[in-house]
Tab-separated table of C-alpha atoms in Angstrom:
chain	number	residue	atom	x	y	z
U	1	UNK	CA	49.722	117.318	39.417
U	2	UNK	CA	49.536	119.068	35.984
U	3	UNK	CA	46.009	118.249	34.388
U	4	UNK	CA	47.279	115.288	32.468
U	5	UNK	CA	44.854	115.709	29.369
U	6	UNK	CA	45.845	119.420	28.960
U	7	UNK	CA	49.415	118.140	29.174
U	8	UNK	CA	49.263	115.335	26.754
U	9	UNK	CA	47.595	117.828	24.045
U	10	UNK	CA	50.425	120.512	24.871
U	11	UNK	CA	53.241	117.792	24.321
U	12	UNK	CA	51.435	116.286	21.218
U	13	UNK	CA	51.466	119.563	19.619
U	14	UNK	CA	54.799	120.648	20.540
U	15	UNK	CA	56.456	116.960	19.361
U	16	UNK	CA	54.058	115.838	16.494
U	17	UNK	CA	52.754	118.998	15.119
U	18	UNK	CA	49.009	117.894	15.642
U	19	UNK	CA	46.297	120.202	16.254
U	20	UNK	CA	47.605	123.432	14.865
U	21	UNK	CA	47.643	126.834	15.784
U	22	UNK	CA	48.710	130.602	14.321
U	23	UNK	CA	47.542	132.980	11.727
U	24	UNK	CA	47.878	136.183	9.449
U	25	UNK	CA	47.257	138.681	12.014
U	26	UNK	CA	49.458	140.754	14.285
U	27	UNK	CA	49.586	139.602	18.102
U	28	UNK	CA	48.035	142.196	20.322
U	29	UNK	CA	51.317	142.145	22.216
U	30	UNK	CA	54.027	141.345	19.553
U	31	UNK	CA	57.622	140.313	20.318
U	32	UNK	CA	59.684	143.489	20.771
U	33	UNK	CA	63.518	143.971	20.737
U	34	UNK	CA	64.047	144.800	23.454
U	35	UNK	CA	61.667	142.532	24.959
U	36	UNK	CA	58.373	143.459	26.655
U	37	UNK	CA	58.163	144.529	30.284
U	38	UNK	CA	58.082	141.717	32.807
U	39	UNK	CA	56.244	141.197	36.015
U	40	UNK	CA	57.374	139.964	39.572
U	41	UNK	CA	55.833	136.681	38.819
U	42	UNK	CA	57.917	136.310	35.858
U	43	UNK	CA	61.266	137.186	37.288
U	44	UNK	CA	60.765	135.042	40.307
U	45	UNK	CA	60.235	131.735	37.951
U	46	UNK	CA	63.769	132.340	36.479
U	47	UNK	CA	66.160	129.950	38.064
U	48	UNK	CA	69.976	130.399	38.302
U	49	UNK	CA	70.520	126.701	38.277
U	50	UNK	CA	72.246	124.485	35.765
U	51	UNK	CA	69.709	122.905	33.595
U	52	UNK	CA	69.820	118.931	33.103
U	53	UNK	CA	68.149	118.524	29.693
U	54	UNK	CA	66.789	115.193	30.455
U	55	UNK	CA	64.694	115.961	33.655
U	56	UNK	CA	64.422	119.575	33.309
U	57	UNK	CA	65.803	120.427	36.722
U	58	UNK	CA	66.777	123.877	36.776
U	59	UNK	CA	64.558	124.986	34.144
U	60	UNK	CA	62.277	127.029	36.752
U	61	UNK	CA	62.594	128.003	40.334
U	62	UNK	CA	61.637	125.380	42.615
U	63	UNK	CA	58.100	126.004	43.876
U	64	UNK	CA	55.979	124.014	46.428
U	65	UNK	CA	52.176	124.885	47.425
U	66	UNK	CA	51.680	126.058	50.785
U	67	UNK	CA	48.163	125.596	50.561
U	68	UNK	CA	45.270	124.134	48.583
U	69	UNK	CA	45.168	125.996	44.907
U	70	UNK	CA	48.567	127.219	44.952
U	71	UNK	CA	51.149	126.671	42.350
U	72	UNK	CA	53.644	124.093	42.527
U	73	UNK	CA	56.600	122.617	40.142
U	74	UNK	CA	56.244	119.570	38.510
U	75	UNK	CA	58.895	118.226	36.148
U	76	UNK	CA	58.944	115.164	33.610
U	77	UNK	CA	61.535	113.361	31.525
U	78	UNK	CA	59.840	112.849	27.991
U	79	UNK	CA	62.953	111.561	26.122
U	80	UNK	CA	62.090	107.759	26.136
U	81	UNK	CA	58.468	108.519	25.004
U	82	UNK	CA	59.406	110.484	21.932
U	83	UNK	CA	62.589	108.907	20.691
U	84	UNK	CA	61.166	105.903	18.609
U	85	UNK	CA	58.757	108.296	16.667
U	86	UNK	CA	61.214	111.239	16.777
U	87	UNK	CA	64.783	110.000	16.221
U	88	UNK	CA	66.160	113.365	15.692
U	89	UNK	CA	65.526	114.514	19.268
U	90	UNK	CA	68.423	113.972	21.741
U	91	UNK	CA	66.496	114.883	24.920
U	92	UNK	CA	62.936	116.210	25.862
U	93	UNK	CA	61.598	117.374	29.139
U	94	UNK	CA	58.971	119.550	30.879
U	95	UNK	CA	58.508	121.652	33.753
U	96	UNK	CA	55.447	123.175	34.762
U	97	UNK	CA	53.762	125.451	37.497
U	98	UNK	CA	50.312	124.302	38.187
U	99	UNK	CA	47.749	124.137	40.733
U	100	UNK	CA	45.877	120.823	40.105
U	101	UNK	CA	42.595	122.862	39.779
U	102	UNK	CA	40.957	122.737	36.692
U	103	UNK	CA	40.674	126.287	34.908
U	104	UNK	CA	43.161	127.545	37.063
U	105	UNK	CA	46.653	129.396	36.236
U	106	UNK	CA	49.450	127.430	34.916
U	107	UNK	CA	52.935	127.649	32.882
U	108	UNK	CA	54.317	124.910	30.943
U	109	UNK	CA	57.865	124.741	29.740
U	110	UNK	CA	59.202	122.117	27.114
U	111	UNK	CA	62.759	121.897	26.110
U	112	UNK	CA	64.255	119.911	23.501
U	113	UNK	CA	67.625	119.013	22.026
U	114	UNK	CA	68.224	118.174	18.519
U	115	UNK	CA	70.986	116.331	16.902
U	116	UNK	CA	71.768	119.180	14.790
U	117	UNK	CA	70.644	122.771	14.260
U	118	UNK	CA	69.134	122.032	11.223
U	119	UNK	CA	66.962	119.409	12.610
U	120	UNK	CA	65.500	121.940	15.162
U	121	UNK	CA	65.001	124.245	12.458
U	122	UNK	CA	63.159	121.988	10.639
U	123	UNK	CA	60.922	121.311	13.764
U	124	UNK	CA	60.645	124.961	14.188
U	125	UNK	CA	59.075	125.446	10.519
U	126	UNK	CA	56.732	122.678	11.177
U	127	UNK	CA	55.279	124.150	14.219
U	128	UNK	CA	55.148	127.484	12.347
U	129	UNK	CA	53.282	125.881	9.589
U	130	UNK	CA	50.905	124.003	11.855
U	131	UNK	CA	50.003	127.178	13.590
U	132	UNK	CA	49.586	128.903	10.401
U	133	UNK	CA	46.698	126.985	9.577
U	134	UNK	CA	44.477	128.635	12.538
U	135	UNK	CA	43.212	132.037	13.130
U	136	UNK	CA	45.264	132.454	16.163
U	137	UNK	CA	47.153	135.580	16.307
U	138	UNK	CA	51.025	135.262	15.536
U	139	UNK	CA	54.105	137.513	15.907
U	140	UNK	CA	57.685	136.407	15.045
U	141	UNK	CA	61.150	137.524	14.928
U	142	UNK	CA	63.071	135.126	12.485
U	143	UNK	CA	67.103	135.299	12.394
U	144	UNK	CA	69.435	133.893	9.734
U	145	UNK	CA	72.281	133.813	12.033
U	146	UNK	CA	72.737	130.661	13.731
U	147	UNK	CA	73.720	131.956	17.044
U	148	UNK	CA	70.384	134.252	17.303
U	149	UNK	CA	66.976	133.185	18.599
U	150	UNK	CA	63.925	132.553	16.339
U	151	UNK	CA	61.031	133.552	18.212
U	152	UNK	CA	57.213	132.465	17.323
U	153	UNK	CA	54.692	133.779	19.521
U	154	UNK	CA	51.153	132.687	19.269
U	155	UNK	CA	48.034	134.160	21.205
U	156	UNK	CA	45.246	131.442	21.551
U	157	UNK	CA	43.145	132.448	24.516
U	158	UNK	CA	40.931	129.403	23.995
U	159	UNK	CA	40.688	125.779	25.171
U	160	UNK	CA	42.634	126.713	28.465
U	161	UNK	CA	45.796	128.065	26.717
U	162	UNK	CA	46.457	131.681	26.927
U	163	UNK	CA	49.760	132.083	24.783
U	164	UNK	CA	52.352	129.865	23.664
U	165	UNK	CA	55.883	130.923	22.454
U	166	UNK	CA	58.369	128.836	20.673
U	167	UNK	CA	62.099	129.752	20.854
U	168	UNK	CA	64.849	128.071	18.713
U	169	UNK	CA	68.722	128.675	19.167
U	170	UNK	CA	71.093	126.367	17.568
U	171	UNK	CA	69.854	122.737	18.305
U	172	UNK	CA	67.841	123.767	21.119
U	173	UNK	CA	64.125	124.412	21.201
U	174	UNK	CA	62.124	125.664	24.190
U	175	UNK	CA	58.250	126.246	24.190
U	176	UNK	CA	56.766	128.343	27.141
U	177	UNK	CA	52.647	128.268	27.133
U	178	UNK	CA	50.410	130.063	30.004
U	179	UNK	CA	46.901	129.919	30.549
U	180	UNK	CA	44.199	129.494	31.149
U	181	UNK	CA	43.932	133.000	29.340
U	182	UNK	CA	46.191	135.948	28.923
U	183	UNK	CA	43.556	137.872	31.200
U	184	UNK	CA	43.904	135.435	33.950
U	185	UNK	CA	47.503	134.440	33.815
U	186	UNK	CA	49.700	135.959	36.363
U	187	UNK	CA	52.574	135.944	33.404
U	188	UNK	CA	52.742	138.364	30.730
U	189	UNK	CA	54.071	138.293	27.331
U	190	UNK	CA	57.595	139.861	28.420
U	191	UNK	CA	57.823	136.993	31.238
U	192	UNK	CA	57.214	134.241	28.723
U	193	UNK	CA	60.102	135.731	26.680
U	194	UNK	CA	62.310	136.049	29.657
U	195	UNK	CA	61.827	132.650	30.703
U	196	UNK	CA	62.328	131.082	27.481
U	197	UNK	CA	65.694	133.296	26.548
U	198	UNK	CA	66.800	132.504	30.245
U	199	UNK	CA	66.481	128.630	29.474
U	200	UNK	CA	68.335	128.770	26.051
U	201	UNK	CA	71.111	131.193	27.552
U	202	UNK	CA	71.978	128.343	29.979
U	203	UNK	CA	71.845	125.289	27.736
U	204	UNK	CA	74.025	127.016	24.848
């Protein structure tokens, strides 16, 4: 199972904007338009299935470990745990590839639907402000058009997380995080962007 402590920290940052991360510098691999190149690992993670925003079924391709230390897919509904404190959230779920071994590679995707596009923008801006208080390197593509995607990418490379990318489109917000570092992650920057955009394309 996904490392519970890391998951709680990750979700807490995503939902409640605690911790903080971001910076004044340019990320070493900035967001590009067209996107950065992808890898086989990233392409194979993309699911073509319909997404259930309450359970995150369909967010990532199903994967079951065939041996110890191999990646498996874990999903969880987080809606009930956040609704009382975050009433603007309609649904929230997570989908993760994890080996269950400390210090090994993982990918965590959190999908949130808000009651309105304005609520999603507010949450995106709160996350951005939290990240701006740290020394982590940030890249951003900010779009004023409601139908376009805002993208915030943060290079962390500490505490077991390599990079986190936040994407918002209309009332939807998705975060994709990989670790334990970018150097040891099988997924690159292009993979993170591709996975996040694929999720948004299928829920919008």
